[in-house]
Amino acid sequence: MSLRSFKRRHLLTLLDYAPSEIVRILEVSREMKRLYYAGMRSLDVLRGRTLMLIFEKPSTRTRVSLEVAALELGMNVIYSNPSELQLGRGEPIKDTIRVLSRYVDAVAARVFRHESLEEMARYGTIPIINALSDKYHPLQALADALTIWEIKGKLKDVKLAFIGDGNCNVARSLIVIGAKLGWEVRIVGPRRYWPDEKLLKEVQEDLKRSGGNIVMTEDLEHGVKNVDVVYTDVWVSMGFESETEQRIRELGKYQVNMNVMKIAGDDAVFMHCLPAKRGQEVTDDVLESSRSVVWDQAENRLHTAKAVLALLLS
Ligand code: CP
Ligand code: NVA
């Protein structure tokens, strides 16, 4: 497996990645997974390098998959929440990242404001990896694309309906990756939760090139008909807790239940980035059904994290 040809860079949104580069990340992810199941979990290709994780919000999948990925590639890992750093006492991000750039080889950060990642990327001299911001969740989208590739046998011409908060980080990153790869991404939910104009403009060129399409509708039945994937995420993302009541009220009609899966058609699988709020955006029976591929999705966070680190840092 050659890891040579990838340019050293940040991974903040995937908007600046060519479709061929995304396919390459996914191919390397598949190879990482194959090696993993062949008993070769430890690859040591990044021996002696250090990954730092800075998380402003809780995380299970992103934190642990990145840590294990880094360790299995031979890296050292340092985890910190900002309150343990001088950041928590007001040291500017731009100062912090210039100092950390002298110690570690990459920073993966989970932040409330996407602008914090942009500031890190502007001032840091090491790759900055978005471990989730209010706007994007690129590592999740990569794992999702890998899962769809494995289960549907295709990376192109995928029809995916995202139900609920269509402007949340996960939905926005699915739009970005879908536009690159030529998917039909349907955003199904109240108009107030449709993706913002700026993002839709940013993906226009990719859509033209790939033949992909973004459809937005408030009509649940119409939106899920004949899709490959029914996808949802929590109605109240981290950082939006003050809107909880309003969101539950406005998104309440858009729960993914067995009836929705039936309308979607027999071939549709159910996906969720997790953690899920059973009884809100999805019912327990859908999540636990044979059509749910959420555990494969979660597993693929590890293989894609390994590919990302190997390609960005080797
Ligand atoms: N899907 C995801 O990013 O989960 P965590 O919040 O547990 O990292
Ligand atoms: N949209 C969710 C994703 C969690 C992985 C959130 O931001 O809380």
Short mmCIF file of C-alpha atoms and ligand atoms in Angstrom, two decimals:
data_model
loop_
_atom_site.label_atom_id
_atom_site.label_comp_id
_atom_site.label_asym_id
_atom_site.label_seq_id
_atom_site.Cartn_x
_atom_site.Cartn_y
_atom_site.Cartn_z
CA MET A 1 0.00 0.00 0.00
CA SER A 2 1.60 3.28 -1.08
CA LEU A 3 0.89 6.25 1.14
CA ARG A 4 3.28 8.59 -0.60
CA SER A 5 1.31 10.72 -2.99
CA PHE A 6 -0.92 12.65 -0.60
CA LYS A 7 -0.18 16.31 -0.01
CA ARG A 8 0.27 17.30 3.61
CA ARG A 9 -2.66 19.50 4.56
CA HIS A 10 -5.57 20.26 6.83
CA LEU A 11 -8.89 18.42 6.87
CA LEU A 12 -11.56 20.90 7.90
CA THR A 13 -14.51 20.53 5.52
CA LEU A 14 -13.46 18.31 2.56
CA LEU A 15 -14.65 21.15 0.29
CA ASP A 16 -11.06 21.62 -0.84
CA TYR A 17 -10.48 17.92 -1.60
CA ALA A 18 -10.75 16.60 -5.14
CA PRO A 19 -13.15 13.69 -5.68
CA SER A 20 -10.14 11.52 -6.57
CA GLU A 21 -8.55 12.37 -3.20
CA ILE A 22 -11.69 11.37 -1.35
CA VAL A 23 -11.84 8.11 -3.28
CA ARG A 24 -8.21 7.55 -2.36
CA ILE A 25 -8.94 8.04 1.35
CA LEU A 26 -11.75 5.50 1.01
CA GLU A 27 -9.56 3.01 -0.85
CA VAL A 28 -6.89 3.27 1.83
CA SER A 29 -9.61 2.88 4.48
CA ARG A 30 -10.73 -0.36 2.83
CA GLU A 31 -7.16 -1.57 2.80
CA MET A 32 -6.76 -0.62 6.49
CA LYS A 33 -9.88 -2.64 7.24
CA ARG A 34 -8.63 -5.62 5.26
CA LEU A 35 -5.32 -5.55 7.13
CA TYR A 36 -7.15 -5.18 10.45
CA TYR A 37 -9.13 -8.36 9.81
CA ALA A 38 -6.01 -10.14 8.59
CA GLY A 39 -4.51 -9.54 12.04
CA MET A 40 -2.37 -6.56 11.06
CA ARG A 41 -3.79 -3.86 13.26
CA SER A 42 -0.43 -2.33 14.11
CA LEU A 43 1.23 -0.80 11.11
CA ASP A 44 3.79 1.50 12.68
CA VAL A 45 3.97 3.74 9.63
CA LEU A 46 3.89 6.87 11.81
CA ARG A 47 6.16 5.67 14.60
CA GLY A 48 7.37 8.43 16.89
CA ARG A 49 4.90 11.06 15.67
CA THR A 50 2.43 12.68 18.04
CA LEU A 51 -1.26 13.45 17.58
CA MET A 52 -2.90 15.93 19.92
CA LEU A 53 -6.65 15.89 20.50
CA ILE A 54 -8.34 19.04 21.82
CA PHE A 55 -12.04 18.49 22.50
CA GLU A 56 -14.39 21.26 23.63
CA LYS A 57 -17.32 18.81 23.67
CA PRO A 58 -17.80 15.16 24.71
CA SER A 59 -17.09 12.35 22.25
CA THR A 60 -17.02 8.57 22.19
CA ARG A 61 -16.53 7.53 18.56
CA THR A 62 -14.38 10.37 17.29
CA ARG A 63 -12.08 10.51 20.25
CA VAL A 64 -11.57 6.77 20.65
CA SER A 65 -11.33 5.97 16.93
CA LEU A 66 -8.72 8.69 16.45
CA GLU A 67 -6.77 7.58 19.52
CA VAL A 68 -6.78 3.91 18.53
CA ALA A 69 -6.02 4.76 14.90
CA ALA A 70 -3.04 6.85 15.95
CA LEU A 71 -1.75 4.21 18.38
CA GLU A 72 -2.09 1.45 15.78
CA LEU A 73 -0.08 3.56 13.35
CA GLY A 74 2.66 3.84 15.96
CA MET A 75 1.89 7.40 17.09
CA ASN A 76 1.79 8.90 20.54
CA VAL A 77 -1.45 10.59 21.56
CA ILE A 78 -2.16 13.49 23.90
CA TYR A 79 -5.76 14.33 24.81
CA SER A 80 -6.82 17.53 26.46
CA ASN A 81 -9.91 19.58 26.93
CA PRO A 82 -9.33 23.32 26.58
CA SER A 83 -9.88 24.01 30.26
CA GLU A 84 -6.71 22.07 31.04
CA LEU A 85 -4.73 24.22 28.64
CA GLN A 86 -4.02 27.94 29.00
CA LEU A 87 -6.67 28.27 26.28
CA GLY A 88 -9.17 27.92 29.09
CA ARG A 89 -7.67 30.99 30.77
CA GLY A 90 -7.86 33.04 27.60
CA GLU A 91 -4.61 32.34 25.75
CA PRO A 92 -5.54 32.95 22.11
CA ILE A 93 -5.98 30.01 19.75
CA LYS A 94 -3.44 31.55 17.39
CA ASP A 95 -0.76 31.56 20.12
CA THR A 96 -1.66 28.08 21.36
CA ILE A 97 -1.49 26.49 17.93
CA ARG A 98 1.84 28.09 17.03
CA VAL A 99 3.31 26.63 20.21
CA LEU A 100 1.72 23.20 19.72
CA SER A 101 3.04 23.16 16.14
CA ARG A 102 6.53 23.05 17.66
CA TYR A 103 5.70 19.96 19.74
CA VAL A 104 3.25 17.72 17.94
CA ASP A 105 2.70 16.54 14.35
CA ALA A 106 -1.05 17.09 14.02
CA VAL A 107 -4.00 18.42 16.01
CA ALA A 108 -7.52 17.01 15.83
CA ALA A 109 -9.98 19.41 17.42
CA ARG A 110 -13.69 19.32 18.28
CA VAL A 111 -14.96 22.86 18.63
CA PHE A 112 -18.15 24.83 19.14
CA ARG A 113 -17.28 27.39 16.45
CA HIS A 114 -15.91 26.30 13.10
CA GLU A 115 -13.96 29.58 13.01
CA SER A 116 -11.74 28.21 15.80
CA LEU A 117 -10.53 25.48 13.43
CA GLU A 118 -9.95 28.05 10.70
CA GLU A 119 -7.81 30.08 13.08
CA MET A 120 -5.80 26.96 13.99
CA ALA A 121 -5.32 26.20 10.31
CA ARG A 122 -4.25 29.77 9.57
CA TYR A 123 -1.62 29.99 12.29
CA GLY A 124 -0.55 26.38 12.78
CA THR A 125 2.16 24.76 10.69
CA ILE A 126 0.88 21.20 11.19
CA PRO A 127 -2.22 19.47 9.77
CA ILE A 128 -5.42 20.41 11.62
CA ILE A 129 -8.19 17.80 11.54
CA ASN A 130 -11.81 18.69 12.22
CA ALA A 131 -13.13 16.28 14.83
CA LEU A 132 -16.58 18.00 14.58
CA SER A 133 -17.54 21.65 14.55
CA ASP A 134 -20.93 23.34 14.49
CA LYS A 135 -20.72 23.32 10.67
CA TYR A 136 -18.99 20.13 9.51
CA HIS A 137 -18.15 16.57 10.50
CA PRO A 138 -15.89 15.36 7.68
CA LEU A 139 -14.53 12.28 9.47
CA GLN A 140 -18.09 11.05 9.90
CA ALA A 141 -18.90 11.62 6.22
CA LEU A 142 -15.83 9.59 5.19
CA ALA A 143 -16.90 6.66 7.38
CA ASP A 144 -20.43 6.95 6.01
CA ALA A 145 -19.22 6.88 2.41
CA LEU A 146 -17.11 3.80 3.18
CA THR A 147 -20.13 2.09 4.76
CA ILE A 148 -22.34 2.88 1.78
CA TRP A 149 -19.64 1.65 -0.61
CA GLU A 150 -19.41 -1.66 1.26
CA ILE A 151 -23.14 -2.18 1.67
CA LYS A 152 -24.46 -0.81 -1.62
CA GLY A 153 -21.42 -1.70 -3.71
CA LYS A 154 -21.20 1.79 -5.17
CA LEU A 155 -19.72 5.18 -4.45
CA LYS A 156 -21.57 7.02 -7.21
CA ASP A 157 -25.29 7.48 -7.89
CA VAL A 158 -26.21 6.92 -4.26
CA LYS A 159 -29.63 8.24 -3.21
CA LEU A 160 -29.54 9.35 0.41
CA ALA A 161 -32.39 10.99 2.33
CA PHE A 162 -31.30 12.95 5.38
CA ILE A 163 -34.30 13.46 7.66
CA GLY A 164 -34.45 16.20 10.30
CA ASP A 165 -31.95 18.97 10.94
CA GLY A 166 -30.60 19.37 7.41
CA ASN A 167 -28.23 22.16 8.36
CA CYS A 168 -26.46 20.25 11.14
CA ASN A 169 -22.78 19.37 10.87
CA VAL A 170 -23.44 15.76 9.82
CA ALA A 171 -25.98 16.66 7.11
CA ARG A 172 -23.73 19.42 5.75
CA SER A 173 -20.77 17.05 5.46
CA LEU A 174 -22.95 14.48 3.69
CA ILE A 175 -23.89 17.22 1.23
CA VAL A 176 -20.21 18.02 0.67
CA ILE A 177 -19.13 14.42 0.11
CA GLY A 178 -22.28 13.63 -1.90
CA ALA A 179 -21.60 16.56 -4.22
CA LYS A 180 -18.06 15.32 -4.78
CA LEU A 181 -19.07 11.73 -5.45
CA GLY A 182 -22.24 12.32 -7.49
CA TRP A 183 -24.99 11.43 -5.01
CA GLU A 184 -28.57 12.58 -4.83
CA VAL A 185 -28.82 13.97 -1.31
CA ARG A 186 -32.36 14.72 -0.24
CA ILE A 187 -32.79 17.01 2.75
CA VAL A 188 -36.14 16.21 4.30
CA GLY A 189 -37.44 18.45 7.08
CA PRO A 190 -38.91 21.87 7.86
CA ARG A 191 -37.61 24.68 5.66
CA ARG A 192 -36.06 26.42 8.68
CA TYR A 193 -33.65 23.47 8.95
CA TRP A 194 -32.56 23.34 5.33
CA PRO A 195 -28.86 23.90 4.59
CA ASP A 196 -27.81 27.52 4.21
CA GLU A 197 -27.42 29.19 0.81
CA LYS A 198 -23.67 29.62 1.26
CA LEU A 199 -23.08 25.89 1.48
CA LEU A 200 -25.37 25.19 -1.47
CA LYS A 201 -23.38 27.69 -3.54
CA GLU A 202 -20.09 26.18 -2.45
CA VAL A 203 -21.03 22.72 -3.73
CA GLN A 204 -22.47 23.88 -7.09
CA GLU A 205 -19.29 23.28 -9.06
CA ASP A 206 -18.85 19.81 -7.60
CA LEU A 207 -22.46 18.94 -8.36
CA LYS A 208 -22.02 20.03 -11.96
CA ARG A 209 -18.89 17.97 -12.34
CA SER A 210 -20.19 14.85 -10.58
CA GLY A 211 -23.79 14.87 -11.82
CA GLY A 212 -24.97 14.87 -8.21
CA ASN A 213 -28.04 16.65 -6.95
CA ILE A 214 -29.37 18.25 -3.74
CA VAL A 215 -33.13 18.07 -3.24
CA MET A 216 -34.84 19.85 -0.35
CA THR A 217 -38.37 19.02 0.66
CA GLU A 218 -40.73 19.24 3.61
CA ASP A 219 -42.65 16.24 2.27
CA LEU A 220 -41.46 13.18 4.18
CA GLU A 221 -43.11 10.57 1.94
CA HIS A 222 -41.84 12.11 -1.26
CA GLY A 223 -38.39 12.64 0.28
CA VAL A 224 -37.70 9.06 1.29
CA LYS A 225 -39.22 7.19 -1.63
CA ASN A 226 -36.82 4.76 -3.36
CA VAL A 227 -33.64 5.85 -1.62
CA ASP A 228 -30.61 3.68 -0.86
CA VAL A 229 -30.11 5.23 2.55
CA VAL A 230 -32.34 6.81 5.17
CA TYR A 231 -30.10 8.88 7.45
CA THR A 232 -30.88 10.92 10.52
CA ASP A 233 -29.10 12.64 13.38
CA VAL A 234 -30.21 14.10 16.71
CA TRP A 235 -32.63 17.02 16.60
CA VAL A 236 -30.60 18.89 19.22
CA SER A 237 -26.91 18.96 18.40
CA MET A 238 -24.32 19.81 21.02
CA GLY A 239 -24.30 23.56 21.51
CA PHE A 240 -27.99 23.98 20.60
CA GLU A 241 -29.46 22.85 23.91
CA SER A 242 -31.20 26.18 24.48
CA GLU A 243 -33.43 25.40 21.43
CA THR A 244 -34.42 21.93 22.69
CA GLU A 245 -38.16 22.51 23.10
CA GLN A 246 -38.52 24.36 19.83
CA ARG A 247 -36.57 21.74 17.90
CA ILE A 248 -38.57 18.85 19.31
CA ARG A 249 -41.76 20.69 18.39
CA GLU A 250 -40.68 21.63 14.88
CA LEU A 251 -38.92 18.39 13.95
CA GLY A 252 -41.41 16.09 15.68
CA LYS A 253 -43.11 15.07 12.43
CA TYR A 254 -39.84 13.83 10.99
CA GLN A 255 -39.13 10.81 13.15
CA VAL A 256 -37.65 7.80 11.33
CA ASN A 257 -39.93 4.90 12.26
CA MET A 258 -40.84 1.60 10.60
CA ASN A 259 -43.47 3.34 8.48
CA VAL A 260 -40.85 5.70 7.05
CA MET A 261 -38.56 2.74 6.31
CA LYS A 262 -41.45 1.04 4.55
CA ILE A 263 -42.06 4.06 2.33
CA ALA A 264 -38.32 4.24 1.60
CA GLY A 265 -38.50 0.76 0.10
CA ASP A 266 -37.08 -2.66 0.95
CA ASP A 267 -33.57 -1.86 -0.24
CA ALA A 268 -33.09 1.19 1.95
CA VAL A 269 -30.73 0.87 4.89
CA PHE A 270 -30.86 3.04 8.00
CA MET A 271 -27.85 5.13 9.03
CA HIS A 272 -27.14 7.37 12.03
CA CYS A 273 -23.83 8.90 13.10
CA LEU A 274 -24.69 8.18 16.77
CA PRO A 275 -25.24 8.91 19.57
CA ALA A 276 -28.98 8.47 18.89
CA LYS A 277 -31.87 9.72 20.94
CA ARG A 278 -34.28 6.79 20.73
CA GLY A 279 -37.90 7.93 20.61
CA GLN A 280 -36.99 11.29 19.10
CA GLU A 281 -35.35 11.27 15.65
CA VAL A 282 -35.49 7.46 15.41
CA THR A 283 -37.48 4.68 17.04
CA ASP A 284 -35.81 1.85 18.89
CA ASP A 285 -37.16 -0.77 16.46
CA VAL A 286 -35.57 0.94 13.44
CA LEU A 287 -32.24 1.39 15.19
CA GLU A 288 -32.22 -2.25 16.28
CA SER A 289 -33.60 -3.65 13.01
CA SER A 290 -31.71 -5.67 10.41
CA ARG A 291 -31.87 -2.63 8.13
CA SER A 292 -29.80 -0.56 10.53
CA VAL A 293 -26.09 -0.41 9.66
CA VAL A 294 -25.13 1.96 12.46
CA TRP A 295 -22.60 -0.37 14.09
CA ASP A 296 -20.73 -0.86 10.81
CA GLN A 297 -20.79 2.89 10.38
CA ALA A 298 -19.31 3.35 13.84
CA GLU A 299 -16.65 0.70 13.20
CA ASN A 300 -15.68 2.41 9.97
CA ARG A 301 -14.75 5.52 11.93
CA LEU A 302 -11.64 3.59 12.99
CA HIS A 303 -10.57 2.47 9.53
CA THR A 304 -11.18 5.87 7.95
CA ALA A 305 -9.38 7.64 10.81
CA LYS A 306 -6.38 5.41 10.18
CA ALA A 307 -6.44 6.23 6.47
CA VAL A 308 -6.73 9.96 7.12
CA LEU A 309 -3.82 10.03 9.56
CA ALA A 310 -1.64 7.85 7.35
CA LEU A 311 -2.34 9.92 4.24
CA LEU A 312 -2.03 13.32 5.89
CA LEU A 313 1.08 12.57 7.90
CA SER A 314 3.20 10.03 6.07
N1 CP B 1 -20.52 10.22 15.59
C1 CP B 1 -19.70 10.86 16.45
O1 CP B 1 -18.94 11.74 16.08
O2 CP B 1 -19.79 10.43 17.73
P1 CP B 1 -19.03 11.01 18.99
O3 CP B 1 -19.71 12.30 19.36
O4 CP B 1 -19.18 9.95 20.03
O5 CP B 1 -17.60 11.27 18.62
N1 NVA B 2 -25.02 16.69 15.14
C1 NVA B 2 -24.49 16.03 16.30
C2 NVA B 2 -23.45 15.04 15.92
C3 NVA B 2 -22.80 14.31 17.04
C4 NVA B 2 -21.78 13.34 16.58
C5 NVA B 2 -23.94 17.07 17.26
O1 NVA B 2 -23.26 17.99 16.79
O2 NVA B 2 -24.17 16.99 18.46
#
